[in-house]
Tab-separated table of C-alpha atoms and ligand atoms in Angstrom:
chain	number	residue	atom	x	y	z
A	356	UNK	CA	66.591	6.164	37.032
A	357	UNK	CA	66.596	7.995	40.390
A	358	UNK	CA	63.814	7.630	42.842
A	359	UNK	CA	62.631	11.192	42.107
A	360	UNK	CA	62.634	10.591	38.324
A	361	UNK	CA	60.639	7.348	38.807
A	362	UNK	CA	58.106	9.057	41.059
A	363	UNK	CA	57.713	12.049	38.565
A	364	UNK	CA	57.050	9.688	35.674
A	365	UNK	CA	54.502	7.672	37.687
A	366	UNK	CA	52.766	10.649	39.051
A	367	UNK	CA	52.543	12.385	35.632
A	368	UNK	CA	50.773	9.319	34.420
A	369	UNK	CA	48.373	9.159	37.423
A	370	UNK	CA	47.642	13.000	37.275
A	371	UNK	CA	47.039	12.933	33.522
A	372	UNK	CA	44.455	10.154	33.982
A	373	UNK	CA	42.756	11.633	36.819
A	374	UNK	CA	42.782	15.437	36.392
A	375	UNK	CA	41.528	17.449	39.432
A	376	UNK	CA	41.517	14.597	41.890
A	377	UNK	CA	43.864	16.263	44.259
A	378	UNK	CA	43.198	14.284	47.344
A	379	UNK	CA	43.685	11.046	45.374
A	380	UNK	CA	46.944	12.418	43.909
A	381	UNK	CA	48.247	13.292	47.481
A	382	UNK	CA	47.501	9.741	48.850
A	383	UNK	CA	49.082	7.972	45.880
A	384	UNK	CA	52.063	10.210	45.958
A	385	UNK	CA	52.784	9.465	49.525
A	386	UNK	CA	52.657	5.681	49.047
A	387	UNK	CA	54.505	5.654	45.799
A	388	UNK	CA	57.322	7.675	47.073
A	389	UNK	CA	58.095	5.169	49.727
A	390	UNK	CA	57.631	2.020	47.572
A	391	UNK	CA	58.500	2.929	43.932
A	392	UNK	CA	62.119	1.683	44.203
A	393	UNK	CA	61.056	-1.377	45.980
A	394	UNK	CA	58.590	-2.197	43.036
A	395	UNK	CA	61.362	-1.503	40.379
A	396	UNK	CA	63.918	-3.668	42.289
A	397	UNK	CA	61.582	-6.566	42.629
A	398	UNK	CA	61.486	-8.368	39.266
A	399	UNK	CA	57.953	-9.840	39.700
A	400	UNK	CA	56.406	-6.701	41.015
A	401	UNK	CA	57.913	-4.633	38.250
A	402	UNK	CA	56.806	-7.110	35.513
A	403	UNK	CA	53.198	-7.209	37.036
A	404	UNK	CA	53.134	-3.286	36.948
A	405	UNK	CA	51.754	-3.387	40.457
A	406	UNK	CA	51.851	0.365	41.080
A	407	UNK	CA	50.453	1.167	37.771
A	408	UNK	CA	47.523	-1.184	38.435
A	409	UNK	CA	47.010	0.276	41.974
A	410	UNK	CA	46.540	3.774	40.384
A	411	UNK	CA	43.273	2.506	39.147
A	412	UNK	CA	40.496	1.083	41.317
A	413	UNK	CA	38.788	-2.113	40.134
A	414	UNK	CA	35.659	-0.085	39.490
A	415	UNK	CA	33.821	3.020	40.678
A	416	UNK	CA	30.016	2.602	40.899
A	417	UNK	CA	28.163	5.796	40.718
A	418	UNK	CA	24.402	6.315	41.100
A	419	UNK	CA	21.542	8.886	41.622
A	420	UNK	CA	19.869	8.702	45.052
A	421	UNK	CA	16.266	10.082	44.936
A	422	UNK	CA	14.302	10.625	48.196
A	423	UNK	CA	11.484	12.691	49.536
A	424	UNK	CA	12.021	15.240	52.340
A	425	UNK	CA	9.444	15.770	55.146
A	426	UNK	CA	7.708	18.458	53.043
A	427	UNK	CA	7.144	15.978	50.277
A	428	UNK	CA	9.729	17.649	48.096
A	429	UNK	CA	11.839	15.266	45.881
A	430	UNK	CA	15.626	15.609	46.744
A	431	UNK	CA	18.359	14.306	44.388
A	432	UNK	CA	21.805	13.379	45.599
A	433	UNK	CA	24.799	11.603	44.201
A	434	UNK	CA	26.195	8.273	45.549
A	435	UNK	CA	29.307	6.101	44.843
A	436	UNK	CA	30.996	3.033	45.807
A	437	UNK	CA	34.738	2.649	45.013
A	438	UNK	CA	35.547	-0.982	44.891
A	439	UNK	CA	39.353	-0.406	45.046
A	440	UNK	CA	41.007	-3.809	45.220
A	441	UNK	CA	39.846	-7.362	46.339
A	442	UNK	CA	43.360	-8.801	45.973
A	443	UNK	CA	43.417	-10.063	49.562
A	444	UNK	CA	39.695	-10.306	50.446
A	445	UNK	CA	36.344	-8.930	49.779
A	446	UNK	CA	36.099	-5.103	49.346
A	447	UNK	CA	35.858	-3.489	52.790
A	448	UNK	CA	35.609	0.083	53.883
A	449	UNK	CA	33.167	2.647	55.221
A	450	UNK	CA	30.419	4.876	53.804
A	451	UNK	CA	30.561	8.631	54.341
A	452	UNK	CA	27.725	11.103	54.032
A	453	UNK	CA	29.059	14.667	53.710
A	454	UNK	CA	28.791	17.500	51.193
A	455	UNK	CA	32.528	17.286	50.410
A	456	UNK	CA	32.184	13.628	49.300
A	457	UNK	CA	33.338	13.340	45.692
A	458	UNK	CA	35.137	10.649	43.497
A	459	UNK	CA	38.503	12.115	44.371
A	460	UNK	CA	37.825	11.846	48.154
A	461	UNK	CA	36.398	8.345	47.848
A	462	UNK	CA	39.267	7.173	45.667
A	463	UNK	CA	41.892	8.446	48.068
A	464	UNK	CA	40.077	6.750	50.942
A	465	UNK	CA	39.633	3.505	49.116
A	466	UNK	CA	43.278	3.562	48.029
A	467	UNK	CA	44.374	4.082	51.581
A	468	UNK	CA	41.916	1.396	52.771
A	469	UNK	CA	43.611	-1.221	50.622
A	470	UNK	CA	46.994	-0.784	52.491
A	471	UNK	CA	45.354	-0.310	55.947
A	472	UNK	CA	43.424	-3.516	55.512
A	473	UNK	CA	46.589	-5.348	54.467
A	474	UNK	CA	48.254	-4.284	57.701
A	475	UNK	CA	45.454	-5.815	59.837
A	476	UNK	CA	46.542	-9.365	58.820
A	477	UNK	CA	42.904	-10.132	58.044
A	478	UNK	CA	41.585	-11.161	54.694
A	479	UNK	CA	40.123	-7.801	53.608
A	480	UNK	CA	40.299	-5.835	50.388
A	481	UNK	CA	39.701	-2.105	50.164
A	482	UNK	CA	36.824	-0.003	49.226
A	483	UNK	CA	35.028	3.148	50.199
A	484	UNK	CA	31.736	4.899	49.434
A	485	UNK	CA	29.301	7.510	50.281
A	486	UNK	CA	27.234	10.429	49.176
A	487	UNK	CA	27.288	14.195	49.025
A	488	UNK	CA	24.053	14.144	51.267
A	489	UNK	CA	24.476	16.488	54.189
A	490	UNK	CA	22.470	15.017	57.298
A	491	UNK	CA	22.834	18.353	59.187
A	492	UNK	CA	19.450	19.917	59.832
A	493	UNK	CA	17.665	16.814	58.482
A	494	UNK	CA	15.121	15.140	60.737
A	495	UNK	CA	15.660	11.493	61.721
A	496	UNK	CA	12.887	10.287	59.335
A	497	UNK	CA	14.590	12.175	56.380
A	498	UNK	CA	17.965	10.540	57.245
A	499	UNK	CA	16.275	7.079	57.400
A	500	UNK	CA	14.528	7.667	54.048
A	501	UNK	CA	17.814	8.754	52.531
A	502	UNK	CA	19.634	5.664	53.809
A	503	UNK	CA	16.892	3.492	52.350
A	504	UNK	CA	17.091	5.256	48.968
A	505	UNK	CA	20.950	5.016	49.080
A	506	UNK	CA	20.743	1.276	49.856
A	507	UNK	CA	18.247	0.636	47.106
A	508	UNK	CA	20.968	1.717	44.507
A	509	UNK	CA	24.020	0.115	46.427
A	510	UNK	CA	22.497	-3.261	47.400
A	511	UNK	CA	23.038	-5.097	43.990
A	512	UNK	CA	26.759	-4.487	44.345
A	513	UNK	CA	27.565	-5.656	47.802
A	514	UNK	CA	27.367	-8.989	49.861
A	515	UNK	CA	29.318	-10.792	52.461
A	516	UNK	CA	31.942	-12.266	50.054
A	517	UNK	CA	31.776	-9.337	47.579
A	518	UNK	CA	31.830	-6.019	49.267
A	519	UNK	CA	31.032	-5.200	53.029
A	520	UNK	CA	30.656	-1.515	53.799
A	521	UNK	CA	30.695	-0.012	57.280
A	522	UNK	CA	30.368	3.506	58.745
A	523	UNK	CA	32.505	6.621	58.520
A	524	UNK	CA	31.766	10.296	58.847
A	525	UNK	CA	28.016	10.792	59.543
A	526	UNK	CA	27.320	7.110	59.281
A	527	UNK	CA	27.158	5.633	62.717
A	528	UNK	CA	25.411	2.590	64.234
A	529	UNK	CA	22.038	4.283	63.703
A	530	UNK	CA	22.547	4.733	60.070
A	531	UNK	CA	24.031	1.248	59.643
A	532	UNK	CA	20.809	-0.162	61.138
A	533	UNK	CA	18.757	1.637	58.498
A	534	UNK	CA	21.058	0.661	55.718
A	535	UNK	CA	21.161	-2.895	56.844
A	536	UNK	CA	17.240	-3.053	57.205
A	537	UNK	CA	17.035	-1.877	53.540
A	538	UNK	CA	19.730	-4.314	52.358
A	539	UNK	CA	17.895	-7.201	54.009
A	540	UNK	CA	14.729	-6.215	52.349
A	541	UNK	CA	16.395	-6.147	48.867
A	542	UNK	CA	18.483	-9.402	49.318
A	543	UNK	CA	15.770	-11.428	51.002
A	544	UNK	CA	18.481	-13.029	53.196
A	545	UNK	CA	20.282	-12.187	56.462
A	546	UNK	CA	23.971	-12.092	55.842
A	547	UNK	CA	26.758	-9.961	57.143
A	548	UNK	CA	26.855	-7.666	54.098
A	549	UNK	CA	27.547	-4.542	56.369
A	550	UNK	CA	29.464	-4.174	59.655
A	551	UNK	CA	28.976	-1.776	62.484
A	552	UNK	CA	25.536	-3.338	63.079
A	553	UNK	CA	23.906	-3.191	66.507
A	554	UNK	CA	24.670	-6.242	68.789
A	555	UNK	CA	21.030	-7.486	68.604
A	556	UNK	CA	21.395	-8.071	64.900
A	557	UNK	CA	24.859	-9.442	64.199
A	558	UNK	CA	27.096	-6.602	65.310
A	559	UNK	CA	30.265	-7.032	67.252
A	560	UNK	CA	31.123	-5.912	70.736
A	561	UNK	CA	33.571	-2.869	70.681
A	562	UNK	CA	33.064	-2.041	66.961
A	563	UNK	CA	31.814	1.495	67.797
A	564	UNK	CA	34.848	2.165	70.119
A	565	UNK	CA	37.441	0.244	68.056
A	566	UNK	CA	39.001	3.083	66.014
A	567	UNK	CA	39.605	5.317	68.942
A	568	UNK	CA	40.628	2.632	71.235
A	569	UNK	CA	42.805	1.057	68.711
A	570	UNK	CA	44.571	4.390	68.180
A	571	UNK	CA	45.459	4.553	71.816
A	572	UNK	CA	46.679	0.920	71.759
A	573	UNK	CA	48.907	1.826	68.796
A	574	UNK	CA	50.093	4.962	70.521
A	575	UNK	CA	51.031	2.840	73.558
A	576	UNK	CA	53.060	0.628	71.346
A	577	UNK	CA	54.822	3.621	69.856
A	578	UNK	CA	55.617	4.915	73.351
A	579	UNK	CA	56.854	1.576	74.475
A	580	UNK	CA	59.047	1.199	71.491
A	581	UNK	CA	60.690	4.454	72.510
A	582	UNK	CA	61.004	3.543	76.300
A	583	UNK	CA	57.945	5.640	77.405
A	584	UNK	CA	54.271	5.293	78.329
A	585	UNK	CA	51.060	7.261	78.454
A	586	UNK	CA	50.980	8.201	82.225
A	587	UNK	CA	50.586	11.921	82.616
A	588	UNK	CA	51.056	12.736	78.864
A	589	UNK	CA	49.231	15.862	77.553
A	590	UNK	CA	47.336	15.066	74.408
A	591	UNK	CA	45.522	17.351	71.915
A	592	UNK	CA	42.687	15.678	70.039
A	593	UNK	CA	40.750	17.277	67.136
A	594	UNK	CA	37.200	16.256	66.198
A	595	UNK	CA	34.277	15.362	68.386
A	596	UNK	CA	33.016	12.228	66.597
A	597	UNK	CA	33.299	8.594	66.998
A	598	UNK	CA	37.070	8.288	66.649
A	599	UNK	CA	37.896	11.425	68.683
A	600	UNK	CA	35.590	10.758	71.685
A	601	UNK	CA	36.681	7.078	71.992
A	602	UNK	CA	40.296	7.937	71.708
A	603	UNK	CA	39.866	10.610	74.485
A	604	UNK	CA	37.983	8.142	76.665
A	605	UNK	CA	40.730	5.507	76.430
A	606	UNK	CA	43.454	7.959	76.841
A	607	UNK	CA	41.954	9.306	80.039
A	608	UNK	CA	41.397	5.793	81.331
A	609	UNK	CA	45.147	5.073	80.748
A	610	UNK	CA	46.184	8.091	82.853
A	611	UNK	CA	46.781	10.634	80.117
A	612	UNK	CA	45.387	14.217	80.064
A	613	UNK	CA	43.243	15.024	77.061
A	614	UNK	CA	43.524	18.793	76.734
A	615	UNK	CA	41.172	19.394	73.755
A	616	UNK	CA	38.346	18.147	71.577
A	617	UNK	CA	36.999	20.236	68.582
A	618	UNK	CA	34.538	20.624	65.710
A	619	UNK	CA	34.071	23.071	62.916
A	620	UNK	CA	32.578	25.652	65.298
A	621	UNK	CA	35.565	25.753	67.601
A	622	UNK	CA	37.699	24.092	70.247
A	623	UNK	CA	37.071	22.886	73.848
A	624	UNK	CA	40.138	23.219	76.121
A	625	UNK	CA	40.728	21.911	79.716
A	626	UNK	CA	44.184	22.828	80.998
A	627	UNK	CA	44.037	19.998	83.573
A	628	UNK	CA	42.526	17.490	81.221
A	629	UNK	CA	38.828	16.765	80.042
A	630	UNK	CA	36.931	14.572	82.375
A	631	UNK	CA	34.863	11.478	81.264
A	632	UNK	CA	31.640	13.660	82.027
A	633	UNK	CA	32.735	16.223	79.516
A	634	UNK	CA	33.533	13.594	76.931
A	635	UNK	CA	30.044	11.950	77.369
A	636	UNK	CA	28.472	15.319	77.116
A	637	UNK	CA	30.329	16.020	73.782
A	638	UNK	CA	29.311	12.554	72.451
A	639	UNK	CA	25.667	13.368	73.338
A	640	UNK	CA	25.925	16.727	71.571
A	641	UNK	CA	27.411	15.133	68.419
A	642	UNK	CA	24.561	12.534	68.510
A	643	UNK	CA	21.997	15.371	68.661
A	644	UNK	CA	23.624	17.190	65.732
A	645	UNK	CA	24.699	20.086	67.909
A	646	UNK	CA	28.028	21.874	68.317
A	647	UNK	CA	30.103	21.933	71.513
A	648	UNK	CA	29.879	25.436	72.959
A	649	UNK	CA	28.830	25.420	76.649
A	650	UNK	CA	30.566	22.133	77.728
A	651	UNK	CA	30.909	21.601	81.462
A	652	UNK	CA	34.335	21.994	82.981
A	653	UNK	CA	35.974	23.152	79.689
A	654	UNK	CA	36.593	26.446	77.837
A	655	UNK	CA	35.169	26.914	74.444
A	656	UNK	CA	36.691	29.248	71.734
A	657	UNK	CA	35.619	29.700	68.180
A	658	UNK	CA	39.062	30.829	67.190
A	659	UNK	CA	41.274	28.295	69.051
A	660	UNK	CA	42.794	25.342	67.527
A	661	UNK	CA	43.807	22.054	69.195
A	662	UNK	CA	47.358	22.598	67.870
A	663	UNK	CA	47.829	25.918	69.836
A	664	UNK	CA	48.187	23.954	73.103
A	665	UNK	CA	51.375	22.884	74.778
A	666	UNK	CA	51.122	19.043	74.451
A	667	UNK	CA	53.280	15.968	74.125
A	668	UNK	CA	51.075	14.238	71.616
A	669	UNK	CA	48.567	15.179	68.846
A	670	UNK	CA	45.838	13.066	67.656
A	671	UNK	CA	44.125	14.581	64.635
A	672	UNK	CA	40.764	12.710	64.547
A	673	UNK	CA	38.514	14.924	62.483
A	674	UNK	CA	38.905	14.788	58.571
A	675	UNK	CA	41.416	14.874	55.696
A	676	UNK	CA	43.817	17.876	55.411
A	677	UNK	CA	42.595	19.326	58.652
A	678	UNK	CA	46.234	20.299	59.678
A	679	UNK	CA	47.852	22.766	57.387
A	680	UNK	CA	51.537	24.002	57.357
A	681	UNK	CA	50.921	26.913	59.783
A	682	UNK	CA	49.089	24.577	62.282
A	683	UNK	CA	51.938	22.079	62.086
A	684	UNK	CA	54.465	24.791	62.871
A	685	UNK	CA	52.446	25.837	65.921
A	686	UNK	CA	52.336	22.277	67.061
A	687	UNK	CA	56.038	21.816	66.699
A	688	UNK	CA	56.621	25.163	68.487
A	689	UNK	CA	54.356	23.974	71.398
A	690	UNK	CA	56.660	21.039	72.025
A	691	UNK	CA	54.678	18.019	70.570
A	692	UNK	CA	56.784	14.981	69.922
A	693	UNK	CA	54.231	12.515	68.457
A	694	UNK	CA	51.484	12.760	65.888
A	695	UNK	CA	49.289	9.661	65.421
A	696	UNK	CA	46.416	9.938	62.913
A	697	UNK	CA	42.850	8.833	64.035
A	698	UNK	CA	41.449	10.524	60.823
A	699	UNK	CA	42.558	9.487	57.306
A	700	UNK	CA	45.268	11.806	55.766
A	701	UNK	CA	44.494	14.548	58.288
A	702	UNK	CA	47.848	16.477	57.350
A	703	UNK	CA	48.490	18.369	54.200
A	704	UNK	CA	51.807	17.434	52.454
A	705	UNK	CA	53.306	20.642	53.662
A	706	UNK	CA	52.321	19.858	57.209
A	707	UNK	CA	53.746	16.348	56.931
A	708	UNK	CA	57.025	17.763	55.793
A	709	UNK	CA	57.205	20.200	58.699
A	710	UNK	CA	56.508	17.441	61.198
A	711	UNK	CA	59.105	15.116	59.642
A	712	UNK	CA	61.839	18.035	59.449
A	713	UNK	CA	61.149	18.711	63.231
A	714	UNK	CA	61.863	15.060	63.946
A	715	UNK	CA	58.465	14.169	65.411
A	716	UNK	CA	57.304	10.544	65.459
A	717	UNK	CA	54.327	10.410	63.025
A	718	UNK	CA	52.096	7.406	62.669
A	719	UNK	CA	49.809	7.342	59.526
A	720	UNK	CA	46.210	6.670	59.638
A	721	UNK	CA	46.658	3.494	57.645
A	722	UNK	CA	48.393	1.944	60.786
A	723	UNK	CA	47.090	3.964	63.686
A	724	UNK	CA	43.377	4.017	62.938
A	725	UNK	CA	43.122	0.443	61.497
A	726	UNK	CA	41.404	-0.735	64.802
A	727	UNK	CA	37.920	0.048	63.272
A	728	UNK	CA	38.262	-2.066	60.115
A	729	UNK	CA	39.967	-4.797	62.257
A	730	UNK	CA	36.996	-5.199	64.478
A	731	UNK	CA	34.775	-5.087	61.420
A	732	UNK	CA	36.902	-8.059	60.106
A	733	UNK	CA	36.136	-9.799	63.347
A	734	UNK	CA	32.366	-9.010	62.882
A	735	UNK	CA	32.455	-10.642	59.451
A	736	UNK	CA	34.023	-13.798	60.995
A	737	UNK	CA	31.413	-13.867	63.755
A	738	UNK	CA	28.637	-13.474	61.215
A	739	UNK	CA	30.037	-16.422	59.213
A	740	UNK	CA	30.584	-18.620	62.328
A	741	UNK	CA	27.168	-17.504	63.915
A	742	UNK	CA	29.027	-17.310	67.116
A	743	UNK	CA	29.704	-14.147	68.960
A	744	UNK	CA	32.724	-13.120	70.988
A	745	UNK	CA	32.519	-11.319	74.428
A	746	UNK	CA	33.497	-7.708	74.911
A	747	UNK	CA	36.695	-8.830	76.637
A	748	UNK	CA	37.582	-11.242	73.683
A	749	UNK	CA	37.072	-8.606	71.130
A	750	UNK	CA	39.105	-6.029	73.083
A	751	UNK	CA	41.854	-8.392	73.599
A	752	UNK	CA	41.881	-9.297	69.902
A	753	UNK	CA	41.925	-5.613	69.047
A	754	UNK	CA	44.946	-4.979	71.298
A	755	UNK	CA	46.801	-7.960	69.703
A	756	UNK	CA	45.991	-6.553	66.104
A	757	UNK	CA	47.237	-3.172	66.865
A	758	UNK	CA	50.436	-4.500	68.461
A	759	UNK	CA	51.067	-6.638	65.519
A	760	UNK	CA	50.453	-3.703	63.120
A	761	UNK	CA	52.930	-1.772	65.171
A	762	UNK	CA	55.512	-4.558	65.127
A	763	UNK	CA	55.307	-4.946	61.204
A	764	UNK	CA	55.434	-1.165	60.659
A	765	UNK	CA	58.404	-0.773	63.127
A	766	UNK	CA	60.263	-3.660	61.562
A	767	UNK	CA	60.078	-2.024	57.972
A	768	UNK	CA	60.579	1.555	59.379
A	769	UNK	CA	63.274	1.225	62.008
A	770	UNK	CA	66.149	3.616	61.290
A	771	UNK	CA	68.666	3.367	64.212
A	772	UNK	CA	66.773	3.867	67.460
A	773	UNK	CA	63.798	5.662	65.817
A	774	UNK	CA	60.934	4.466	63.567
A	775	UNK	CA	59.827	6.065	60.409
A	776	UNK	CA	56.197	5.055	60.737
A	777	UNK	CA	54.961	6.385	57.492
A	778	UNK	CA	57.588	4.627	55.458
A	779	UNK	CA	57.252	1.393	57.463
A	780	UNK	CA	53.565	1.312	57.032
A	781	UNK	CA	53.684	1.869	53.230
A	782	UNK	CA	56.334	-0.753	52.660
A	783	UNK	CA	54.796	-3.446	54.936
A	784	UNK	CA	51.365	-3.016	53.311
A	785	UNK	CA	52.677	-2.768	49.807
A	786	UNK	CA	54.633	-6.042	49.969
A	787	UNK	CA	51.577	-7.777	51.055
A	788	UNK	CA	49.200	-6.337	48.366
A	789	UNK	CA	51.923	-6.753	45.672
A	790	UNK	CA	52.508	-10.387	46.533
A	791	UNK	CA	48.853	-11.124	46.193
A	792	UNK	CA	48.495	-9.216	42.945
A	793	UNK	CA	51.518	-10.828	41.304
A	794	UNK	CA	50.412	-14.272	42.401
A	795	UNK	CA	47.095	-13.952	40.532
A	796	UNK	CA	48.451	-13.184	37.174
A	797	UNK	CA	47.675	-10.558	34.668
A	798	UNK	CA	43.952	-10.232	35.339
B	572	NDP	P1	32.199	11.616	62.874
B	572	NDP	O1	31.190	11.920	61.860
B	572	NDP	O2	31.802	10.768	63.954
B	572	NDP	O3	32.898	12.948	63.396
B	572	NDP	C1	33.611	13.771	62.543
B	572	NDP	C2	33.605	15.075	63.362
B	572	NDP	O4	34.747	15.930	62.877
B	572	NDP	C3	32.443	15.972	63.123
B	572	NDP	O5	31.680	16.122	64.322
B	572	NDP	C4	32.963	17.310	62.501
B	572	NDP	O6	32.438	18.477	63.132
B	572	NDP	C5	34.441	17.253	62.941
B	572	NDP	N1	35.173	17.994	61.959
B	572	NDP	C6	35.181	17.917	60.611
B	572	NDP	N2	36.128	18.813	60.075
B	572	NDP	C7	36.782	19.350	61.199
B	572	NDP	C8	37.777	20.291	61.366
B	572	NDP	N3	38.443	20.746	60.323
B	572	NDP	N4	38.187	20.572	62.584
B	572	NDP	C9	37.602	20.038	63.660
B	572	NDP	N5	36.590	19.215	63.571
B	572	NDP	C10	36.210	18.823	62.303
B	572	NDP	O7	33.431	10.864	62.126
B	572	NDP	P2	34.399	9.834	62.518
B	572	NDP	O8	34.874	10.059	63.940
B	572	NDP	O9	33.785	8.459	62.189
B	572	NDP	O10	35.576	9.923	61.483
B	572	NDP	C11	36.647	10.979	61.764
B	572	NDP	C12	37.842	10.598	60.903
B	572	NDP	O11	38.247	9.329	61.235
B	572	NDP	C13	37.582	10.505	59.296
B	572	NDP	O12	38.797	10.911	58.644
B	572	NDP	C14	37.355	9.009	59.061
B	572	NDP	O13	37.603	8.665	57.638
B	572	NDP	C15	38.331	8.406	60.018
B	572	NDP	N6	38.089	7.064	60.407
B	572	NDP	C16	36.883	6.634	61.003
B	572	NDP	C17	36.698	5.329	61.277
B	572	NDP	C18	35.415	4.845	62.072
B	572	NDP	O14	35.437	3.695	62.458
B	572	NDP	N7	34.439	5.724	62.298
B	572	NDP	C19	37.762	4.384	60.903
B	572	NDP	C20	38.968	4.769	60.480
B	572	NDP	C21	39.133	6.168	60.181
B	572	NDP	P3	31.003	19.154	62.718
B	572	NDP	O15	30.029	18.365	63.490
B	572	NDP	O16	31.222	20.577	63.169
B	572	NDP	O17	30.989	18.973	61.278
């Protein structure tokens, strides 16, 4: 059978079983498209039905989260934990609190996480969780009560050797503190069952910065692979959160010009590059739950998009499917040559095709944004050893891991003097996960 026929048969099966889960189908299709012929050509992988197994998470735990708002009114939210695969280590992946959270979104994120975690070289399985809770407009005490109520439901299913959640959208170090406090009260023991903790109670140095910094280390490796560097490069970044602001900060420190940051209210632009002061201001506004209009030394426009600027490099760092086909076309017309994903699956399938047809280098999130989970993996080791590494040690380890990820991906994806990063990442990660699954038998 041809690759297209194999892929169609496989995706028909996946879509029949999981009707309406469009984000999940999108993520599975991208990986399967690159690896389905490898699976069929490899006797053990084919016999073990690795791809068919990977179309189904180990389990999806769903629960009701009941909490009281400041007025004393009872609020009811939905929560989930997708324990996708623990073939190469305990389930590991973030928690997201956002009204768009659904089983489809968490399954796509959990599926991607399995492959991302395999690329880090650390013993980490994949998972993801969260709730449709919207923290916008909620008081700090309401968010704390929500975190405690959420953890009351989740705690029985996690643990340092079972499943180790971390943060994601709207779950930062403050929320991890509240979640960890509730976990500890439930478990009656102090173990590293969450990562992203504060440094005074078991957290690792650099965890907060790791995804954004790691993205820039990966980007440097991409540029070096193609005989170039960051100095003077013009970069458009979307988002204003953890990943976006730390990527911006590291890029500026490395001599690049960051032209944009953005949120759902609009885009900030500075033709000569945003300064560290402006990035700090944006971070403070995000922490206060406010939008970014009125930033110092930058223009704000509701209707502008980061992809309308003339730049060399685009770093989408906001959310899934944030860049559609028309935005991708504008990005290409504006001369961009590289897209590296800080967010998970930020391009629609059509946008991906346009970027590929135009010959841009395109690094997928599972490789380029793996720095966060990598430092989470280091936090788990530090918790087990009860010995903590210095900021410099963790930063050096992060750089090594990102270079190692780049090397594996480039080796699988090299085509002449260019690298197909999407294909390289999918194949390198798949081999690792498939080897583990086949070694453990039909279980
Ligand atoms: P944050 O909650 O810190 O920030 C996300 C920001 O993105 C929000 O401020 C939101 O703006 C903005 N945003 C959402 N949609 C859009 C859009 N369409 N255009 C512009 N801005 C938008 O999240 P993180 O930085 O932690 O996560 C961002 C992405 O990175 C996600 O895809 C996440 O899964 C991924 N990621 C995060 C990791 C981590 O360590 N935190 C690790 C690996 C991946 P507003 O405030 O207006 O809603």
